[in-house]
């Protein structure tokens, strides 16, 4: 790991100023450090200054309430929070399913949204690729079984965050300080991967995330299909929000995770679910099959075409029955 200076600012405003300071090369913000320290150890990030947000004395950064979560709240705290479990169970489930208990006790909400790709070629310093500013994509001809089912642009990565699709589906937004704006809609938080395949977000240098906001959705659900049930990212994940009239789905919104470089909304599924009874298993299955419309699998990701409708259907059932088993 490169030598670096460390600082613990007293406010997010000070953190923002330090992040654009010319006194150090490549200053970087750190929350839980779960992703950042891995990147530093591999030599992928070589900051001259690490700006630690965990010592800022501001309870709002950790506060969790219906519709708003402080940026520094841990995934464990979110998944255990009664207000979130009732008002937006999909958010609690997405946070509670990520990683391991140890990681969730440290990992922050902001860091989860801003974690870098899990592409193993990207994660190893010795490989070069377009996402690193070089040439080509070794995953295309190489080992890509956890990569995209819906590639967009030259990088075949999938977005790694459990939380990002949930926030998108709930018309969420990200509060920021340190720039010209105070809020970024989640729909705009990630760049279009066909135009910018290098950035994890549209945040400008010096912008610090302070909270996320989202609409309530008591009938919402998340399901991850994983190779192993802990210590891993999903192969495919499904997200659903339902508006129910008794047993009938008045309207639905669904989204897929781990299949594209950014969360993928599924309007064809939403349209097919409208008017369907949650007891009509055949109709739900048929509607969820539309999740693969537009898929362009790589040889190694064809299996995701089978998994995706299953994940979406289970998420729909979880949303219909938020307190029960999916
Ligand atoms: C074994 C393992 C399994 C995992 N499985 C999953 C999984 O299934 N699903 C999933 O979603 N994640 C998973 N993760 C990833 C984990 O959830 C993230 O690494 C973690 O949430 C990052 O949060 P952090 O607070 O540690 O971020 P950090 O590592 O501190 O920061 C990550 C990035 O965010 C930036 N950042 C942090 N806070 C702010 C802020 N307030 N404003 C602006 N920028 C900021 C940092 O500069 C950095 O670039 C897994 C991790 C491990 C180790
Ligand atoms: S998938 Fe993206 S991050 Fe991975 S090697 Fe290809 S260009 Fe790089």
PDB file of N, CA, C and O in Angstrom, residues 216-282:
ATOM      1  N   UNK A 216     -42.134   5.891   0.722  1.00  0.00           N
ATOM      2  CA  UNK A 216     -42.498   4.659   1.426  1.00  0.00           C
ATOM      3  C   UNK A 216     -43.092   3.637   0.467  1.00  0.00           C
ATOM      4  O   UNK A 216     -43.686   4.011  -0.553  1.00  0.00           O
ATOM      5  N   UNK A 217     -42.924   2.367   0.775  1.00  0.00           N
ATOM      6  CA  UNK A 217     -43.501   1.294  -0.048  1.00  0.00           C
ATOM      7  C   UNK A 217     -43.656   0.065   0.831  1.00  0.00           C
ATOM      8  O   UNK A 217     -42.822  -0.841   0.804  1.00  0.00           O
ATOM      9  N   UNK A 218     -44.730   0.039   1.636  1.00  0.00           N
ATOM     10  CA  UNK A 218     -44.888  -1.106   2.546  1.00  0.00           C
ATOM     11  C   UNK A 218     -45.003  -2.431   1.808  1.00  0.00           C
ATOM     12  O   UNK A 218     -44.588  -3.460   2.327  1.00  0.00           O
ATOM     13  N   UNK A 219     -45.563  -2.402   0.586  1.00  0.00           N
ATOM     14  CA  UNK A 219     -45.595  -3.631  -0.221  1.00  0.00           C
ATOM     15  C   UNK A 219     -44.413  -3.626  -1.184  1.00  0.00           C
ATOM     16  O   UNK A 219     -44.546  -3.323  -2.381  1.00  0.00           O
ATOM     17  N   UNK A 220     -43.252  -3.902  -0.645  1.00  0.00           N
ATOM     18  CA  UNK A 220     -42.064  -3.963  -1.502  1.00  0.00           C
ATOM     19  C   UNK A 220     -41.214  -5.139  -1.050  1.00  0.00           C
ATOM     20  O   UNK A 220     -41.269  -5.532   0.122  1.00  0.00           O
ATOM     21  N   UNK A 221     -40.460  -5.707  -1.985  1.00  0.00           N
ATOM     22  CA  UNK A 221     -39.666  -6.883  -1.634  1.00  0.00           C
ATOM     23  C   UNK A 221     -38.393  -6.988  -2.444  1.00  0.00           C
ATOM     24  O   UNK A 221     -38.295  -6.472  -3.568  1.00  0.00           O
ATOM     25  N   UNK A 222     -37.408  -7.657  -1.843  1.00  0.00           N
ATOM     26  CA  UNK A 222     -36.090  -7.878  -2.465  1.00  0.00           C
ATOM     27  C   UNK A 222     -35.745  -9.355  -2.333  1.00  0.00           C
ATOM     28  O   UNK A 222     -35.979  -9.950  -1.278  1.00  0.00           O
ATOM     29  N   UNK A 223     -35.196  -9.921  -3.387  1.00  0.00           N
ATOM     30  CA  UNK A 223     -34.693 -11.300  -3.318  1.00  0.00           C
ATOM     31  C   UNK A 223     -33.366 -11.379  -4.062  1.00  0.00           C
ATOM     32  O   UNK A 223     -33.251 -10.868  -5.186  1.00  0.00           O
ATOM     33  N   UNK A 224     -32.366 -11.973  -3.418  1.00  0.00           N
ATOM     34  CA  UNK A 224     -31.065 -12.185  -4.072  1.00  0.00           C
ATOM     35  C   UNK A 224     -30.889 -13.671  -4.338  1.00  0.00           C
ATOM     36  O   UNK A 224     -31.176 -14.490  -3.464  1.00  0.00           O
ATOM     37  N   UNK A 225     -30.443 -14.010  -5.536  1.00  0.00           N
ATOM     38  CA  UNK A 225     -30.052 -15.388  -5.827  1.00  0.00           C
ATOM     39  C   UNK A 225     -28.531 -15.417  -5.821  1.00  0.00           C
ATOM     40  O   UNK A 225     -27.889 -14.716  -6.607  1.00  0.00           O
ATOM     41  N   UNK A 226     -27.983 -16.204  -4.897  1.00  0.00           N
ATOM     42  CA  UNK A 226     -26.532 -16.194  -4.686  1.00  0.00           C
ATOM     43  C   UNK A 226     -25.958 -17.587  -4.863  1.00  0.00           C
ATOM     44  O   UNK A 226     -26.646 -18.576  -4.619  1.00  0.00           O
ATOM     45  N   UNK A 227     -24.681 -17.616  -5.201  1.00  0.00           N
ATOM     46  CA  UNK A 227     -23.987 -18.898  -5.278  1.00  0.00           C
ATOM     47  C   UNK A 227     -23.747 -19.427  -3.866  1.00  0.00           C
ATOM     48  O   UNK A 227     -23.937 -20.586  -3.584  1.00  0.00           O
ATOM     49  N   UNK A 228     -23.289 -18.522  -2.980  1.00  0.00           N
ATOM     50  CA  UNK A 228     -23.223 -18.897  -1.568  1.00  0.00           C
ATOM     51  C   UNK A 228     -24.001 -17.845  -0.783  1.00  0.00           C
ATOM     52  O   UNK A 228     -24.084 -16.689  -1.202  1.00  0.00           O
ATOM     53  N   UNK A 229     -24.579 -18.248   0.333  1.00  0.00           N
ATOM     54  CA  UNK A 229     -25.574 -17.399   0.984  1.00  0.00           C
ATOM     55  C   UNK A 229     -24.976 -16.276   1.820  1.00  0.00           C
ATOM     56  O   UNK A 229     -25.692 -15.424   2.315  1.00  0.00           O
ATOM     57  N   UNK A 230     -23.664 -16.279   2.006  1.00  0.00           N
ATOM     58  CA  UNK A 230     -23.023 -15.209   2.758  1.00  0.00           C
ATOM     59  C   UNK A 230     -21.686 -14.906   2.096  1.00  0.00           C
ATOM     60  O   UNK A 230     -21.210 -15.675   1.264  1.00  0.00           O
ATOM     61  N   UNK A 231     -21.096 -13.776   2.474  1.00  0.00           N
ATOM     62  CA  UNK A 231     -19.758 -13.418   1.996  1.00  0.00           C
ATOM     63  C   UNK A 231     -19.716 -13.299   0.478  1.00  0.00           C
ATOM     64  O   UNK A 231     -18.712 -13.623  -0.149  1.00  0.00           O
ATOM     65  N   UNK A 232     -20.819 -12.887  -0.133  1.00  0.00           N
ATOM     66  CA  UNK A 232     -20.805 -12.828  -1.588  1.00  0.00           C
ATOM     67  C   UNK A 232     -21.839 -11.838  -2.094  1.00  0.00           C
ATOM     68  O   UNK A 232     -22.784 -11.499  -1.394  1.00  0.00           O
ATOM     69  N   UNK A 233     -21.661 -11.421  -3.327  1.00  0.00           N
ATOM     70  CA  UNK A 233     -22.624 -10.567  -4.012  1.00  0.00           C
ATOM     71  C   UNK A 233     -23.610 -11.463  -4.761  1.00  0.00           C
ATOM     72  O   UNK A 233     -23.265 -12.600  -5.113  1.00  0.00           O
ATOM     73  N   UNK A 234     -24.832 -10.974  -5.051  1.00  0.00           N
ATOM     74  CA  UNK A 234     -25.795 -11.811  -5.777  1.00  0.00           C
ATOM     75  C   UNK A 234     -25.343 -12.090  -7.215  1.00  0.00           C
ATOM     76  O   UNK A 234     -24.659 -11.268  -7.833  1.00  0.00           O
ATOM     77  N   UNK A 235     -25.789 -13.252  -7.741  1.00  0.00           N
ATOM     78  CA  UNK A 235     -25.637 -13.507  -9.181  1.00  0.00           C
ATOM     79  C   UNK A 235     -26.684 -12.683  -9.929  1.00  0.00           C
ATOM     80  O   UNK A 235     -26.441 -12.168 -11.014  1.00  0.00           O
ATOM     81  N   UNK A 236     -27.864 -12.606  -9.318  1.00  0.00           N
ATOM     82  CA  UNK A 236     -28.996 -11.846  -9.857  1.00  0.00           C
ATOM     83  C   UNK A 236     -29.836 -11.420  -8.659  1.00  0.00           C
ATOM     84  O   UNK A 236     -29.944 -12.171  -7.692  1.00  0.00           O
ATOM     85  N   UNK A 237     -30.425 -10.236  -8.704  1.00  0.00           N
ATOM     86  CA  UNK A 237     -31.350  -9.864  -7.628  1.00  0.00           C
ATOM     87  C   UNK A 237     -32.605  -9.238  -8.218  1.00  0.00           C
ATOM     88  O   UNK A 237     -32.566  -8.634  -9.300  1.00  0.00           O
ATOM     89  N   UNK A 238     -33.711  -9.412  -7.492  1.00  0.00           N
ATOM     90  CA  UNK A 238     -34.999  -8.895  -7.947  1.00  0.00           C
ATOM     91  C   UNK A 238     -35.584  -7.938  -6.919  1.00  0.00           C
ATOM     92  O   UNK A 238     -35.420  -8.136  -5.706  1.00  0.00           O
ATOM     93  N   UNK A 239     -36.255  -6.920  -7.413  1.00  0.00           N
ATOM     94  CA  UNK A 239     -36.852  -5.878  -6.565  1.00  0.00           C
ATOM     95  C   UNK A 239     -38.266  -5.620  -7.080  1.00  0.00           C
ATOM     96  O   UNK A 239     -38.468  -5.512  -8.296  1.00  0.00           O
ATOM     97  N   UNK A 240     -39.230  -5.498  -6.171  1.00  0.00           N
ATOM     98  CA  UNK A 240     -40.602  -5.234  -6.620  1.00  0.00           C
ATOM     99  C   UNK A 240     -41.321  -4.326  -5.632  1.00  0.00           C
ATOM    100  O   UNK A 240     -41.133  -4.433  -4.417  1.00  0.00           O
ATOM    101  N   UNK A 241     -42.132  -3.443  -6.182  1.00  0.00           N
ATOM    102  CA  UNK A 241     -43.021  -2.574  -5.396  1.00  0.00           C
ATOM    103  C   UNK A 241     -44.417  -2.753  -5.973  1.00  0.00           C
ATOM    104  O   UNK A 241     -44.603  -2.616  -7.191  1.00  0.00           O
ATOM    105  N   UNK A 242     -45.382  -3.077  -5.108  1.00  0.00           N
ATOM    106  CA  UNK A 242     -46.741  -3.327  -5.598  1.00  0.00           C
ATOM    107  C   UNK A 242     -47.724  -2.331  -5.002  1.00  0.00           C
ATOM    108  O   UNK A 242     -47.611  -1.943  -3.835  1.00  0.00           O
ATOM    109  N   UNK A 243     -48.706  -1.963  -5.821  1.00  0.00           N
ATOM    110  CA  UNK A 243     -49.889  -1.265  -5.326  1.00  0.00           C
ATOM    111  C   UNK A 243     -51.023  -2.276  -5.472  1.00  0.00           C
ATOM    112  O   UNK A 243     -51.374  -2.655  -6.599  1.00  0.00           O
ATOM    113  N   UNK A 244     -51.565  -2.734  -4.342  1.00  0.00           N
ATOM    114  CA  UNK A 244     -52.529  -3.838  -4.368  1.00  0.00           C
ATOM    115  C   UNK A 244     -53.943  -3.353  -4.089  1.00  0.00           C
ATOM    116  O   UNK A 244     -54.159  -2.459  -3.260  1.00  0.00           O
ATOM    117  N   UNK A 245     -54.887  -3.976  -4.774  1.00  0.00           N
ATOM    118  CA  UNK A 245     -56.302  -3.797  -4.459  1.00  0.00           C
ATOM    119  C   UNK A 245     -56.791  -5.180  -4.033  1.00  0.00           C
ATOM    120  O   UNK A 245     -57.135  -6.003  -4.887  1.00  0.00           O
ATOM    121  N   UNK A 246     -56.744  -5.455  -2.748  1.00  0.00           N
ATOM    122  CA  UNK A 246     -56.989  -6.824  -2.290  1.00  0.00           C
ATOM    123  C   UNK A 246     -55.890  -7.726  -2.811  1.00  0.00           C
ATOM    124  O   UNK A 246     -54.706  -7.469  -2.584  1.00  0.00           O
ATOM    125  N   UNK A 247     -56.283  -8.762  -3.566  1.00  0.00           N
ATOM    126  CA  UNK A 247     -55.295  -9.691  -4.130  1.00  0.00           C
ATOM    127  C   UNK A 247     -54.802  -9.255  -5.508  1.00  0.00           C
ATOM    128  O   UNK A 247     -53.923  -9.902  -6.087  1.00  0.00           O
ATOM    129  N   UNK A 248     -55.408  -8.199  -6.033  1.00  0.00           N
ATOM    130  CA  UNK A 248     -55.093  -7.829  -7.420  1.00  0.00           C
ATOM    131  C   UNK A 248     -54.021  -6.734  -7.459  1.00  0.00           C
ATOM    132  O   UNK A 248     -54.076  -5.763  -6.697  1.00  0.00           O
ATOM    133  N   UNK A 249     -53.067  -6.923  -8.348  1.00  0.00           N
ATOM    134  CA  UNK A 249     -51.999  -5.922  -8.510  1.00  0.00           C
ATOM    135  C   UNK A 249     -52.554  -4.772  -9.348  1.00  0.00           C
ATOM    136  O   UNK A 249     -52.826  -4.928 -10.540  1.00  0.00           O
ATOM    137  N   UNK A 250     -52.744  -3.632  -8.670  1.00  0.00           N
ATOM    138  CA  UNK A 250     -53.233  -2.455  -9.405  1.00  0.00           C
ATOM    139  C   UNK A 250     -52.104  -1.955 -10.308  1.00  0.00           C
ATOM    140  O   UNK A 250     -52.283  -1.687 -11.473  1.00  0.00           O
ATOM    141  N   UNK A 251     -50.913  -1.809  -9.724  1.00  0.00           N
ATOM    142  CA  UNK A 251     -49.740  -1.459 -10.531  1.00  0.00           C
ATOM    143  C   UNK A 251     -48.504  -2.019  -9.841  1.00  0.00           C
ATOM    144  O   UNK A 251     -48.515  -2.261  -8.627  1.00  0.00           O
ATOM    145  N   UNK A 252     -47.465  -2.220 -10.650  1.00  0.00           N
ATOM    146  CA  UNK A 252     -46.220  -2.797 -10.117  1.00  0.00           C
ATOM    147  C   UNK A 252     -45.036  -2.043 -10.692  1.00  0.00           C
ATOM    148  O   UNK A 252     -45.114  -1.496 -11.797  1.00  0.00           O
ATOM    149  N   UNK A 253     -43.961  -2.012  -9.895  1.00  0.00           N
ATOM    150  CA  UNK A 253     -42.680  -1.509 -10.418  1.00  0.00           C
ATOM    151  C   UNK A 253     -41.622  -2.530 -10.037  1.00  0.00           C
ATOM    152  O   UNK A 253     -41.523  -2.941  -8.876  1.00  0.00           O
ATOM    153  N   UNK A 254     -40.844  -2.948 -11.022  1.00  0.00           N
ATOM    154  CA  UNK A 254     -39.828  -3.971 -10.757  1.00  0.00           C
ATOM    155  C   UNK A 254     -38.473  -3.518 -11.296  1.00  0.00           C
ATOM    156  O   UNK A 254     -38.392  -2.661 -12.186  1.00  0.00           O
ATOM    157  N   UNK A 255     -37.443  -4.107 -10.739  1.00  0.00           N
ATOM    158  CA  UNK A 255     -36.079  -3.730 -11.126  1.00  0.00           C
ATOM    159  C   UNK A 255     -35.178  -4.946 -10.927  1.00  0.00           C
ATOM    160  O   UNK A 255     -35.436  -5.782 -10.056  1.00  0.00           O
ATOM    161  N   UNK A 256     -34.148  -5.024 -11.734  1.00  0.00           N
ATOM    162  CA  UNK A 256     -33.183  -6.126 -11.621  1.00  0.00           C
ATOM    163  C   UNK A 256     -31.830  -5.580 -11.203  1.00  0.00           C
ATOM    164  O   UNK A 256     -31.403  -4.519 -11.673  1.00  0.00           O
ATOM    165  N   UNK A 257     -31.159  -6.318 -10.327  1.00  0.00           N
ATOM    166  CA  UNK A 257     -29.790  -5.977  -9.932  1.00  0.00           C
ATOM    167  C   UNK A 257     -28.828  -7.054 -10.405  1.00  0.00           C
ATOM    168  O   UNK A 257     -29.225  -8.194 -10.678  1.00  0.00           O
ATOM    169  N   UNK A 258     -27.558  -6.683 -10.534  1.00  0.00           N
ATOM    170  CA  UNK A 258     -26.468  -7.614 -10.880  1.00  0.00           C
ATOM    171  C   UNK A 258     -26.577  -8.165 -12.298  1.00  0.00           C
ATOM    172  O   UNK A 258     -26.060  -9.244 -12.591  1.00  0.00           O
ATOM    173  N   UNK A 259     -27.271  -7.431 -13.161  1.00  0.00           N
ATOM    174  CA  UNK A 259     -27.375  -7.887 -14.556  1.00  0.00           C
ATOM    175  C   UNK A 259     -26.909  -6.833 -15.563  1.00  0.00           C
ATOM    176  O   UNK A 259     -26.829  -7.121 -16.754  1.00  0.00           O
ATOM    177  N   UNK A 260     -26.609  -5.625 -15.100  1.00  0.00           N
ATOM    178  CA  UNK A 260     -26.240  -4.529 -16.005  1.00  0.00           C
ATOM    179  C   UNK A 260     -25.340  -3.552 -15.243  1.00  0.00           C
ATOM    180  O   UNK A 260     -25.271  -3.608 -14.011  1.00  0.00           O
ATOM    181  N   UNK A 261     -24.668  -2.652 -15.954  1.00  0.00           N
ATOM    182  CA  UNK A 261     -23.757  -1.731 -15.254  1.00  0.00           C
ATOM    183  C   UNK A 261     -24.470  -0.751 -14.333  1.00  0.00           C
ATOM    184  O   UNK A 261     -23.832  -0.029 -13.569  1.00  0.00           O
ATOM    185  N   UNK A 262     -25.795  -0.690 -14.443  1.00  0.00           N
ATOM    186  CA  UNK A 262     -26.581   0.104 -13.490  1.00  0.00           C
ATOM    187  C   UNK A 262     -27.894  -0.639 -13.276  1.00  0.00           C
ATOM    188  O   UNK A 262     -28.250  -1.528 -14.066  1.00  0.00           O
ATOM    189  N   UNK A 263     -28.627  -0.301 -12.203  1.00  0.00           N
ATOM    190  CA  UNK A 263     -29.890  -1.000 -11.952  1.00  0.00           C
ATOM    191  C   UNK A 263     -30.779  -0.934 -13.187  1.00  0.00           C
ATOM    192  O   UNK A 263     -30.845   0.095 -13.866  1.00  0.00           O
ATOM    193  N   UNK A 264     -31.468  -2.050 -13.462  1.00  0.00           N
ATOM    194  CA  UNK A 264     -32.256  -2.117 -14.696  1.00  0.00           C
ATOM    195  C   UNK A 264     -33.748  -2.201 -14.376  1.00  0.00           C
ATOM    196  O   UNK A 264     -34.237  -3.215 -13.859  1.00  0.00           O
ATOM    197  N   UNK A 265     -34.466  -1.137 -14.692  1.00  0.00           N
ATOM    198  CA  UNK A 265     -35.920  -1.142 -14.524  1.00  0.00           C
ATOM    199  C   UNK A 265     -36.535  -2.077 -15.557  1.00  0.00           C
ATOM    200  O   UNK A 265     -35.983  -2.242 -16.659  1.00  0.00           O
ATOM    201  N   UNK A 266     -37.702  -2.660 -15.205  1.00  0.00           N
ATOM    202  CA  UNK A 266     -38.310  -3.678 -16.066  1.00  0.00           C
ATOM    203  C   UNK A 266     -39.750  -3.284 -16.420  1.00  0.00           C
ATOM    204  O   UNK A 266     -40.720  -3.890 -15.927  1.00  0.00           O
ATOM    205  N   UNK A 267     -39.938  -2.280 -17.274  1.00  0.00           N
ATOM    206  CA  UNK A 267     -41.297  -1.810 -17.571  1.00  0.00           C
ATOM    207  C   UNK A 267     -42.176  -2.870 -18.221  1.00  0.00           C
ATOM    208  O   UNK A 267     -43.400  -2.863 -18.024  1.00  0.00           O
ATOM    209  N   UNK A 268     -41.595  -3.805 -18.973  1.00  0.00           N
ATOM    210  CA  UNK A 268     -42.419  -4.843 -19.615  1.00  0.00           C
ATOM    211  C   UNK A 268     -43.041  -5.754 -18.554  1.00  0.00           C
ATOM    212  O   UNK A 268     -44.199  -6.180 -18.684  1.00  0.00           O
ATOM    213  N   UNK A 269     -42.293  -6.036 -17.497  1.00  0.00           N
ATOM    214  CA  UNK A 269     -42.839  -6.839 -16.394  1.00  0.00           C
ATOM    215  C   UNK A 269     -43.938  -6.049 -15.691  1.00  0.00           C
ATOM    216  O   UNK A 269     -45.021  -6.579 -15.395  1.00  0.00           O
ATOM    217  N   UNK A 270     -43.676  -4.778 -15.447  1.00  0.00           N
ATOM    218  CA  UNK A 270     -44.655  -3.929 -14.740  1.00  0.00           C
ATOM    219  C   UNK A 270     -45.992  -3.934 -15.491  1.00  0.00           C
ATOM    220  O   UNK A 270     -47.059  -4.092 -14.886  1.00  0.00           O
ATOM    221  N   UNK A 271     -45.911  -3.770 -16.817  1.00  0.00           N
ATOM    222  CA  UNK A 271     -47.139  -3.722 -17.622  1.00  0.00           C
ATOM    223  C   UNK A 271     -47.861  -5.066 -17.559  1.00  0.00           C
ATOM    224  O   UNK A 271     -49.093  -5.121 -17.434  1.00  0.00           O
ATOM    225  N   UNK A 272     -47.096  -6.154 -17.612  1.00  0.00           N
ATOM    226  CA  UNK A 272     -47.719  -7.484 -17.630  1.00  0.00           C
ATOM    227  C   UNK A 272     -48.317  -7.851 -16.267  1.00  0.00           C
ATOM    228  O   UNK A 272     -49.236  -8.674 -16.192  1.00  0.00           O
ATOM    229  N   UNK A 273     -47.805  -7.259 -15.198  1.00  0.00           N
ATOM    230  CA  UNK A 273     -48.323  -7.585 -13.860  1.00  0.00           C
ATOM    231  C   UNK A 273     -49.611  -6.827 -13.532  1.00  0.00           C
ATOM    232  O   UNK A 273     -50.384  -7.265 -12.666  1.00  0.00           O
ATOM    233  N   UNK A 274     -49.848  -5.712 -14.196  1.00  0.00           N
ATOM    234  CA  UNK A 274     -51.019  -4.883 -13.858  1.00  0.00           C
ATOM    235  C   UNK A 274     -52.306  -5.675 -14.081  1.00  0.00           C
ATOM    236  O   UNK A 274     -52.513  -6.256 -15.155  1.00  0.00           O
ATOM    237  N   UNK A 275     -53.143  -5.719 -13.054  1.00  0.00           N
ATOM    238  CA  UNK A 275     -54.428  -6.410 -13.159  1.00  0.00           C
ATOM    239  C   UNK A 275     -54.372  -7.889 -12.814  1.00  0.00           C
ATOM    240  O   UNK A 275     -55.399  -8.569 -12.786  1.00  0.00           O
ATOM    241  N   UNK A 276     -53.179  -8.410 -12.528  1.00  0.00           N
ATOM    242  CA  UNK A 276     -53.026  -9.843 -12.239  1.00  0.00           C
ATOM    243  C   UNK A 276     -53.245 -10.083 -10.741  1.00  0.00           C
ATOM    244  O   UNK A 276     -52.833  -9.280  -9.903  1.00  0.00           O
ATOM    245  N   UNK A 277     -53.889 -11.205 -10.412  1.00  0.00           N
ATOM    246  CA  UNK A 277     -54.047 -11.570  -9.000  1.00  0.00           C
ATOM    247  C   UNK A 277     -52.747 -12.182  -8.495  1.00  0.00           C
ATOM    248  O   UNK A 277     -52.112 -12.975  -9.204  1.00  0.00           O
ATOM    249  N   UNK A 278     -52.396 -11.845  -7.256  1.00  0.00           N
ATOM    250  CA  UNK A 278     -51.173 -12.437  -6.699  1.00  0.00           C
ATOM    251  C   UNK A 278     -51.349 -13.935  -6.447  1.00  0.00           C
ATOM    252  O   UNK A 278     -50.387 -14.643  -6.180  1.00  0.00           O
ATOM    253  N   UNK A 279     -52.575 -14.428  -6.553  1.00  0.00           N
ATOM    254  CA  UNK A 279     -52.811 -15.875  -6.391  1.00  0.00           C
ATOM    255  C   UNK A 279     -52.702 -16.610  -7.730  1.00  0.00           C
ATOM    256  O   UNK A 279     -52.735 -17.840  -7.763  1.00  0.00           O
ATOM    257  N   UNK A 280     -52.581 -15.860  -8.809  1.00  0.00           N
ATOM    258  CA  UNK A 280     -52.528 -16.482 -10.144  1.00  0.00           C
ATOM    259  C   UNK A 280     -51.063 -16.736 -10.519  1.00  0.00           C
ATOM    260  O   UNK A 280     -50.409 -15.943 -11.200  1.00  0.00           O
ATOM    261  N   UNK A 281     -50.577 -17.874 -10.047  1.00  0.00           N
ATOM    262  CA  UNK A 281     -49.147 -18.177 -10.209  1.00  0.00           C
ATOM    263  C   UNK A 281     -48.726 -18.207 -11.685  1.00  0.00           C
ATOM    264  O   UNK A 281     -47.663 -17.692 -12.047  1.00  0.00           O
ATOM    265  N   UNK A 282     -49.590 -18.785 -12.531  1.00  0.00           N
ATOM    266  CA  UNK A 282     -49.225 -18.899 -13.954  1.00  0.00           C
ATOM    267  C   UNK A 282     -49.075 -17.505 -14.578  1.00  0.00           C
ATOM    268  O   UNK A 282     -48.129 -17.247 -15.338  1.00  0.00           O
TER     269      UNK A 282
END
